[in-house]
PDB file of C-alpha atoms in Angstrom:
ATOM      1  CA  MET A  28       0.000   0.000   0.000  1.00  0.00           C
ATOM      2  CA  ASN A  29       1.320   3.426  -0.913  1.00  0.00           C
ATOM      3  CA  THR A  30       1.273   5.524   2.262  1.00  0.00           C
ATOM      4  CA  SER A  31       3.239   8.500   0.975  1.00  0.00           C
ATOM      5  CA  ASN A  32       1.884  11.725   2.437  1.00  0.00           C
ATOM      6  CA  PRO A  33       1.922  15.318   1.189  1.00  0.00           C
ATOM      7  CA  LYS A  34       3.204  16.694   4.472  1.00  0.00           C
ATOM      8  CA  GLU A  35       4.613  15.544   7.776  1.00  0.00           C
ATOM      9  CA  SER A  36       2.092  15.073  10.559  1.00  0.00           C
ATOM     10  CA  GLN A  37       2.943  14.505  14.220  1.00  0.00           C
ATOM     11  CA  THR A  38      -0.610  14.390  15.580  1.00  0.00           C
ATOM     12  CA  GLN A  39      -1.037  11.410  17.885  1.00  0.00           C
ATOM     13  CA  LEU A  40      -3.905   9.026  17.221  1.00  0.00           C
ATOM     14  CA  PRO A  41      -6.092   7.515  19.962  1.00  0.00           C
ATOM     15  CA  GLN A  42      -5.295   3.964  21.023  1.00  0.00           C
ATOM     16  CA  GLY A  43      -7.371   0.915  20.149  1.00  0.00           C
ATOM     17  CA  ILE A  44      -8.521   1.836  16.641  1.00  0.00           C
ATOM     18  CA  ARG A  45      -9.527  -1.328  14.796  1.00  0.00           C
ATOM     19  CA  TRP A  46      -8.148  -0.892  11.287  1.00  0.00           C
ATOM     20  CA  ASN A  47      -9.229  -3.431   8.679  1.00  0.00           C
ATOM     21  CA  ALA A  48      -6.844  -5.864   6.994  1.00  0.00           C
ATOM     22  CA  ASP A  49      -5.755  -3.136   4.562  1.00  0.00           C
ATOM     23  CA  GLY A  50      -4.992  -0.656   7.347  1.00  0.00           C
ATOM     24  CA  LEU A  51      -8.121   1.367   6.636  1.00  0.00           C
ATOM     25  CA  ILE A  52     -11.220   2.423   8.542  1.00  0.00           C
ATOM     26  CA  PRO A  53     -14.606   3.315   6.966  1.00  0.00           C
ATOM     27  CA  VAL A  54     -15.839   6.872   7.494  1.00  0.00           C
ATOM     28  CA  VAL A  55     -19.519   7.851   7.406  1.00  0.00           C
ATOM     29  CA  VAL A  56     -19.721  11.555   6.565  1.00  0.00           C
ATOM     30  CA  GLN A  57     -22.707  13.613   7.763  1.00  0.00           C
ATOM     31  CA  ASP A  58     -23.650  17.240   7.130  1.00  0.00           C
ATOM     32  CA  VAL A  59     -23.801  19.266  10.354  1.00  0.00           C
ATOM     33  CA  ASP A  60     -26.782  21.363   9.248  1.00  0.00           C
ATOM     34  CA  THR A  61     -28.967  19.212   7.014  1.00  0.00           C
ATOM     35  CA  ARG A  62     -28.053  16.003   8.946  1.00  0.00           C
ATOM     36  CA  GLU A  63     -27.864  14.198   5.597  1.00  0.00           C
ATOM     37  CA  VAL A  64     -25.398  11.351   5.159  1.00  0.00           C
ATOM     38  CA  LEU A  65     -23.123  12.669   2.423  1.00  0.00           C
ATOM     39  CA  MET A  66     -20.771   9.821   1.607  1.00  0.00           C
ATOM     40  CA  LEU A  67     -18.842   6.769   2.734  1.00  0.00           C
ATOM     41  CA  ALA A  68     -15.070   6.964   2.449  1.00  0.00           C
ATOM     42  CA  TYR A  69     -11.962   5.444   4.030  1.00  0.00           C
ATOM     43  CA  MET A  70      -9.025   6.752   6.022  1.00  0.00           C
ATOM     44  CA  ASN A  71      -5.635   5.293   6.764  1.00  0.00           C
ATOM     45  CA  GLU A  72      -3.516   6.443   9.702  1.00  0.00           C
ATOM     46  CA  GLU A  73      -2.067   9.444   7.903  1.00  0.00           C
ATOM     47  CA  ALA A  74      -5.435  10.600   6.559  1.00  0.00           C
ATOM     48  CA  LEU A  75      -6.817  10.482  10.085  1.00  0.00           C
ATOM     49  CA  ARG A  76      -3.808  12.366  11.450  1.00  0.00           C
ATOM     50  CA  LEU A  77      -4.153  15.102   8.834  1.00  0.00           C
ATOM     51  CA  THR A  78      -7.901  15.353   9.403  1.00  0.00           C
ATOM     52  CA  LEU A  79      -7.414  15.805  13.151  1.00  0.00           C
ATOM     53  CA  GLN A  80      -4.484  18.181  12.645  1.00  0.00           C
ATOM     54  CA  GLU A  81      -6.001  20.457   9.996  1.00  0.00           C
ATOM     55  CA  GLY A  82      -9.741  20.281  10.632  1.00  0.00           C
ATOM     56  CA  ARG A  83     -10.242  19.371   6.964  1.00  0.00           C
ATOM     57  CA  ALA A  84     -11.402  16.001   5.666  1.00  0.00           C
ATOM     58  CA  TRP A  85      -8.617  13.812   4.279  1.00  0.00           C
ATOM     59  CA  TYR A  86      -9.305  10.327   2.923  1.00  0.00           C
ATOM     60  CA  TYR A  87      -7.497   7.389   1.398  1.00  0.00           C
ATOM     61  CA  SER A  88      -8.423   6.353  -2.130  1.00  0.00           C
ATOM     62  CA  ARG A  89      -8.458   2.562  -2.494  1.00  0.00           C
ATOM     63  CA  SER A  90      -8.510   2.796  -6.302  1.00  0.00           C
ATOM     64  CA  ARG A  91      -5.634   5.290  -6.589  1.00  0.00           C
ATOM     65  CA  GLN A  92      -3.890   4.024  -3.438  1.00  0.00           C
ATOM     66  CA  SER A  93      -3.122   7.548  -2.288  1.00  0.00           C
ATOM     67  CA  LEU A  94      -4.249  10.234   0.125  1.00  0.00           C
ATOM     68  CA  TRP A  95      -6.676  12.871  -1.075  1.00  0.00           C
ATOM     69  CA  LEU A  96      -7.979  16.083   0.415  1.00  0.00           C
ATOM     70  CA  LYS A  97     -11.721  16.472  -0.118  1.00  0.00           C
ATOM     71  CA  GLY A  98     -12.355  19.411  -2.441  1.00  0.00           C
ATOM     72  CA  GLU A  99      -8.706  19.995  -3.323  1.00  0.00           C
ATOM     73  CA  THR A 100      -9.539  20.179  -7.041  1.00  0.00           C
ATOM     74  CA  SER A 101     -13.324  20.750  -7.031  1.00  0.00           C
ATOM     75  CA  GLY A 102     -13.420  23.328  -4.238  1.00  0.00           C
ATOM     76  CA  HIS A 103     -16.171  21.267  -2.547  1.00  0.00           C
ATOM     77  CA  THR A 104     -14.365  21.101   0.774  1.00  0.00           C
ATOM     78  CA  GLN A 105     -15.430  19.598   4.094  1.00  0.00           C
ATOM     79  CA  GLU A 106     -14.666  21.478   7.309  1.00  0.00           C
ATOM     80  CA  VAL A 107     -14.600  19.051  10.226  1.00  0.00           C
ATOM     81  CA  VAL A 108     -17.054  19.852  13.008  1.00  0.00           C
ATOM     82  CA  ASP A 109     -16.895  16.587  14.961  1.00  0.00           C
ATOM     83  CA  LEU A 110     -15.189  13.211  14.716  1.00  0.00           C
ATOM     84  CA  ARG A 111     -16.171  10.196  16.759  1.00  0.00           C
ATOM     85  CA  PHE A 112     -15.801   6.417  16.741  1.00  0.00           C
ATOM     86  CA  ASP A 113     -18.502   3.800  17.102  1.00  0.00           C
ATOM     87  CA  CYS A 114     -18.608   1.382  20.053  1.00  0.00           C
ATOM     88  CA  ASP A 115     -16.274  -1.101  18.317  1.00  0.00           C
ATOM     89  CA  ARG A 116     -13.851   1.646  17.260  1.00  0.00           C
ATOM     90  CA  ASP A 117     -13.889   0.262  13.707  1.00  0.00           C
ATOM     91  CA  THR A 118     -15.970   3.000  12.052  1.00  0.00           C
ATOM     92  CA  ILE A 119     -15.764   6.798  12.149  1.00  0.00           C
ATOM     93  CA  LEU A 120     -18.665   9.232  12.051  1.00  0.00           C
ATOM     94  CA  LEU A 121     -17.361  12.501  10.624  1.00  0.00           C
ATOM     95  CA  THR A 122     -19.607  15.543  10.943  1.00  0.00           C
ATOM     96  CA  VAL A 123     -18.669  18.254   8.471  1.00  0.00           C
ATOM     97  CA  ARG A 124     -19.659  21.621   7.132  1.00  0.00           C
ATOM     98  CA  GLN A 125     -19.977  20.896   3.423  1.00  0.00           C
ATOM     99  CA  LYS A 126     -19.057  23.529   0.860  1.00  0.00           C
ATOM    100  CA  GLY A 127     -20.696  22.806  -2.471  1.00  0.00           C
ATOM    101  CA  VAL A 128     -21.709  19.215  -3.206  1.00  0.00           C
ATOM    102  CA  ALA A 129     -20.218  16.006  -1.827  1.00  0.00           C
ATOM    103  CA  CYS A 130     -20.724  13.619  -4.756  1.00  0.00           C
ATOM    104  CA  HIS A 131     -18.480  13.439  -7.846  1.00  0.00           C
ATOM    105  CA  GLU A 132     -21.717  13.184  -9.880  1.00  0.00           C
ATOM    106  CA  GLU A 133     -22.505  16.728  -8.670  1.00  0.00           C
ATOM    107  CA  PHE A 134     -25.240  15.672  -6.251  1.00  0.00           C
ATOM    108  CA  TYR A 135     -25.215  16.988  -2.695  1.00  0.00           C
ATOM    109  CA  SER A 136     -25.101  13.450  -1.268  1.00  0.00           C
ATOM    110  CA  CYS A 137     -23.603  10.336  -2.798  1.00  0.00           C
ATOM    111  CA  PHE A 138     -26.737   8.497  -1.656  1.00  0.00           C
ATOM    112  CA  HIS A 139     -29.024   9.828  -4.371  1.00  0.00           C
ATOM    113  CA  TYR A 140     -30.299   6.594  -5.921  1.00  0.00           C
ATOM    114  CA  GLY A 141     -33.572   5.180  -4.660  1.00  0.00           C
ATOM    115  CA  VAL A 142     -34.784   1.668  -5.468  1.00  0.00           C
ATOM    116  CA  GLN A 143     -37.558   1.314  -8.037  1.00  0.00           C
ATOM    117  CA  GLY A 144     -38.418  -2.282  -8.862  1.00  0.00           C
ATOM    118  CA  GLU A 145     -35.304  -3.845 -10.355  1.00  0.00           C
ATOM    119  CA  GLY A 146     -33.817  -0.470 -11.146  1.00  0.00           C
ATOM    120  CA  TYR A 147     -33.062   2.876  -9.567  1.00  0.00           C
ATOM    121  CA  VAL A 148     -34.556   6.334  -9.534  1.00  0.00           C
ATOM    122  CA  THR A 149     -32.503   9.496  -9.087  1.00  0.00           C
ATOM    123  CA  LEU A 150     -33.423  11.518  -6.018  1.00  0.00           C
ATOM    124  CA  GLY A 151     -33.050  15.281  -6.199  1.00  0.00           C
ATOM    125  CA  ALA A 152     -31.135  17.117  -8.878  1.00  0.00           C
ATOM    126  CA  PRO A 153     -27.463  17.897  -9.551  1.00  0.00           C
ATOM    127  CA  GLU A 154     -26.086  20.806  -7.492  1.00  0.00           C
ATOM    128  CA  GLU A 155     -29.340  21.006  -5.514  1.00  0.00           C
ATOM    129  CA  VAL A 156     -28.572  21.816  -1.882  1.00  0.00           C
ATOM    130  CA  PRO A 157     -31.307  20.596   0.498  1.00  0.00           C
ATOM    131  CA  ALA A 158     -32.949  23.077   2.825  1.00  0.00           C
ATOM    132  CA  ILE A 159     -31.848  23.065   6.440  1.00  0.00           C
ATOM    133  CA  PRO A 160     -34.654  21.553   8.599  1.00  0.00           C
ATOM    134  CA  LEU A 161     -36.689  23.950  10.726  1.00  0.00           C
ATOM    135  CA  GLY A 162     -35.386  22.552  13.998  1.00  0.00           C
ATOM    136  CA  ARG A 163     -31.767  23.048  12.988  1.00  0.00           C
ATOM    137  CA  THR A 164     -32.563  26.499  11.572  1.00  0.00           C
ATOM    138  CA  MET A 165     -34.007  27.488  14.948  1.00  0.00           C
ATOM    139  CA  GLU A 166     -30.918  26.144  16.710  1.00  0.00           C
ATOM    140  CA  LEU A 167     -28.648  28.228  14.503  1.00  0.00           C
ATOM    141  CA  LEU A 168     -30.803  31.323  15.007  1.00  0.00           C
ATOM    142  CA  ALA A 169     -30.843  30.739  18.764  1.00  0.00           C
ATOM    143  CA  GLU A 170     -27.037  30.590  18.705  1.00  0.00           C
ATOM    144  CA  VAL A 171     -26.884  33.973  16.953  1.00  0.00           C
ATOM    145  CA  ILE A 172     -29.386  35.456  19.429  1.00  0.00           C
ATOM    146  CA  HIS A 173     -27.328  34.143  22.351  1.00  0.00           C
ATOM    147  CA  SER A 174     -24.207  35.689  20.813  1.00  0.00           C
ATOM    148  CA  ARG A 175     -25.984  39.049  20.455  1.00  0.00           C
ATOM    149  CA  ASN A 176     -27.061  38.836  24.084  1.00  0.00           C
ATOM    150  CA  MET A 177     -23.518  38.168  25.267  1.00  0.00           C
ATOM    151  CA  GLU A 178     -21.710  40.640  23.003  1.00  0.00           C
ATOM    152  CA  ARG A 179     -24.363  43.360  22.455  1.00  0.00           C
ATOM    153  CA  PRO A 180     -22.960  44.632  19.113  1.00  0.00           C
ATOM    154  CA  GLU A 181     -23.990  48.228  18.487  1.00  0.00           C
ATOM    155  CA  GLY A 182     -26.705  48.744  15.877  1.00  0.00           C
ATOM    156  CA  ALA A 183     -28.082  45.189  15.959  1.00  0.00           C
ATOM    157  CA  TYR A 184     -31.869  44.918  16.386  1.00  0.00           C
ATOM    158  CA  THR A 185     -31.445  41.969  18.771  1.00  0.00           C
ATOM    159  CA  THR A 186     -29.127  44.090  20.920  1.00  0.00           C
ATOM    160  CA  TYR A 187     -31.810  46.780  20.988  1.00  0.00           C
ATOM    161  CA  LEU A 188     -34.381  44.287  22.293  1.00  0.00           C
ATOM    162  CA  PHE A 189     -32.107  43.008  25.047  1.00  0.00           C
ATOM    163  CA  ASP A 190     -31.136  46.555  26.040  1.00  0.00           C
ATOM    164  CA  LYS A 191     -34.800  47.554  26.296  1.00  0.00           C
ATOM    165  CA  GLY A 192     -35.551  44.532  28.458  1.00  0.00           C
ATOM    166  CA  LEU A 193     -38.335  42.043  29.073  1.00  0.00           C
ATOM    167  CA  ASP A 194     -41.298  44.387  28.692  1.00  0.00           C
ATOM    168  CA  LYS A 195     -40.181  45.441  25.199  1.00  0.00           C
ATOM    169  CA  ILE A 196     -39.610  41.829  24.178  1.00  0.00           C
ATOM    170  CA  LEU A 197     -43.028  40.797  25.474  1.00  0.00           C
ATOM    171  CA  LYS A 198     -44.641  43.668  23.606  1.00  0.00           C
ATOM    172  CA  LYS A 199     -43.035  42.532  20.353  1.00  0.00           C
ATOM    173  CA  VAL A 200     -44.147  38.930  20.933  1.00  0.00           C
ATOM    174  CA  GLY A 201     -47.704  40.190  21.458  1.00  0.00           C
ATOM    175  CA  GLU A 202     -47.579  42.317  18.326  1.00  0.00           C
ATOM    176  CA  GLU A 203     -46.291  39.431  16.227  1.00  0.00           C
ATOM    177  CA  CYS A 204     -49.009  37.137  17.594  1.00  0.00           C
ATOM    178  CA  ALA A 205     -51.648  39.642  16.499  1.00  0.00           C
ATOM    179  CA  GLU A 206     -50.059  40.090  13.077  1.00  0.00           C
ATOM    180  CA  THR A 207     -49.926  36.309  12.612  1.00  0.00           C
ATOM    181  CA  ILE A 208     -53.644  36.094  13.384  1.00  0.00           C
ATOM    182  CA  ILE A 209     -54.396  38.845  10.867  1.00  0.00           C
ATOM    183  CA  ALA A 210     -52.262  37.115   8.226  1.00  0.00           C
ATOM    184  CA  ALA A 211     -54.170  33.869   8.771  1.00  0.00           C
ATOM    185  CA  LYS A 212     -57.494  35.688   8.458  1.00  0.00           C
ATOM    186  CA  ASN A 213     -56.263  37.248   5.209  1.00  0.00           C
ATOM    187  CA  ASN A 214     -55.514  33.737   3.928  1.00  0.00           C
ATOM    188  CA  SER A 215     -52.198  34.831   2.404  1.00  0.00           C
ATOM    189  CA  ALA A 216     -49.552  32.098   2.497  1.00  0.00           C
ATOM    190  CA  GLU A 217     -46.776  34.627   1.870  1.00  0.00           C
ATOM    191  CA  GLU A 218     -48.011  36.901   4.657  1.00  0.00           C
ATOM    192  CA  ILE A 219     -48.403  33.971   7.054  1.00  0.00           C
ATOM    193  CA  ARG A 220     -44.878  32.788   6.298  1.00  0.00           C
ATOM    194  CA  TYR A 221     -43.460  36.240   6.968  1.00  0.00           C
ATOM    195  CA  GLU A 222     -45.383  36.889  10.192  1.00  0.00           C
ATOM    196  CA  VAL A 223     -44.808  33.412  11.637  1.00  0.00           C
ATOM    197  CA  SER A 224     -41.080  33.863  10.995  1.00  0.00           C
ATOM    198  CA  ASP A 225     -41.193  37.178  12.881  1.00  0.00           C
ATOM    199  CA  LEU A 226     -43.073  35.512  15.725  1.00  0.00           C
ATOM    200  CA  ILE A 227     -40.600  32.627  15.990  1.00  0.00           C
ATOM    201  CA  TYR A 228     -37.667  35.032  16.060  1.00  0.00           C
ATOM    202  CA  HIS A 229     -39.161  37.126  18.873  1.00  0.00           C
ATOM    203  CA  VAL A 230     -40.119  34.010  20.848  1.00  0.00           C
ATOM    204  CA  LEU A 231     -36.497  32.850  20.586  1.00  0.00           C
ATOM    205  CA  VAL A 232     -35.377  36.233  21.923  1.00  0.00           C
ATOM    206  CA  LEU A 233     -37.821  35.797  24.811  1.00  0.00           C
ATOM    207  CA  LEU A 234     -36.484  32.308  25.564  1.00  0.00           C
ATOM    208  CA  GLU A 235     -32.926  33.639  25.594  1.00  0.00           C
ATOM    209  CA  GLU A 236     -33.871  36.531  27.879  1.00  0.00           C
ATOM    210  CA  ARG A 237     -35.584  34.163  30.321  1.00  0.00           C
ATOM    211  CA  GLY A 238     -32.867  31.504  30.118  1.00  0.00           C
ATOM    212  CA  VAL A 239     -35.034  28.738  28.653  1.00  0.00           C
ATOM    213  CA  SER A 240     -33.260  26.531  26.111  1.00  0.00           C
ATOM    214  CA  LEU A 241     -34.630  25.034  22.924  1.00  0.00           C
ATOM    215  CA  LYS A 242     -33.633  21.661  24.348  1.00  0.00           C
ATOM    216  CA  ALA A 243     -36.057  22.212  27.239  1.00  0.00           C
ATOM    217  CA  ILE A 244     -38.827  23.117  24.788  1.00  0.00           C
ATOM    218  CA  ALA A 245     -38.066  20.028  22.695  1.00  0.00           C
ATOM    219  CA  GLN A 246     -38.240  17.804  25.789  1.00  0.00           C
ATOM    220  CA  GLU A 247     -41.579  19.292  26.766  1.00  0.00           C
ATOM    221  CA  LEU A 248     -43.033  18.793  23.296  1.00  0.00           C
ATOM    222  CA  GLN A 249     -41.718  15.229  23.145  1.00  0.00           C
ATOM    223  CA  SER A 250     -43.359  14.455  26.483  1.00  0.00           C
ATOM    224  CA  ARG A 251     -46.717  15.423  24.973  1.00  0.00           C
ATOM    225  CA  ARG A 252     -46.522  12.958  22.110  1.00  0.00           C
ATOM    226  CA  LYS A 253     -49.275  10.358  22.417  1.00  0.00           C
TER     227      LYS A 253
END
C-alpha cells in the first residue's frame, strides 16, 4: 500500500482503533446542518492524522492508493465539526460543514439513488442543496441570538431588544401574535410565512432573555406525544 503523504504530521492518534486488513477504517460523513449522510469513504492512519491536525477532511483512495484532500480540485471542501468512533472503534462518524456538493456526480449526497423495482430512480437534482430543517434552523438562530445577548454589538436589532428589556420583548411577541392572526385571516400564504417567521424570532429572543433553552422546549413537546 502506498502511504506517501503530502506533508509531515505529528498528531497522535487515539489507542485501540480497529483498522481493517488493509490498514483502513470506513468513514460515514454527515452534514452538520442538514443532517444528511453525504458519503462513505476510508481513512488510513495518515489521513486520520491530517484530518485531526487540519480540521479538513482527508481520505485514502483505495482505487488510486493515495491520500486525497476532499475538495482539493473541485473546491467542494469539508470542514470538520466533529469526529467520533462507534462502540467497536472500527468505524468513524465525521460531521462536516460541506461547501458545495459532496458527490463526484454533482449531487449533494452520494446516496441519491432510490430503489424502483429492479432499477433505480434518481433523487433530487445535480447541485441542488437541500434546505436546512426547521429545527436546525431554529438552533442556529438561537445561537446567533445568544451571541448578540452576550456581546451586544452596536446597531443590531437583537441588541436593541435586550437593552430595552423584558417588557419590550413581550410587547413585540404580542404584536407578532396579532399580526400572525391577521395574516391567517387574510388567507395569504406569503403573509403567514413572513409573520410566523417574525413571531418565531421574537419568541427565541424571549427564551434567551428568560434563560429557557430550545432543548427544554423540545423535551416538553416530546413528552406530549401520544
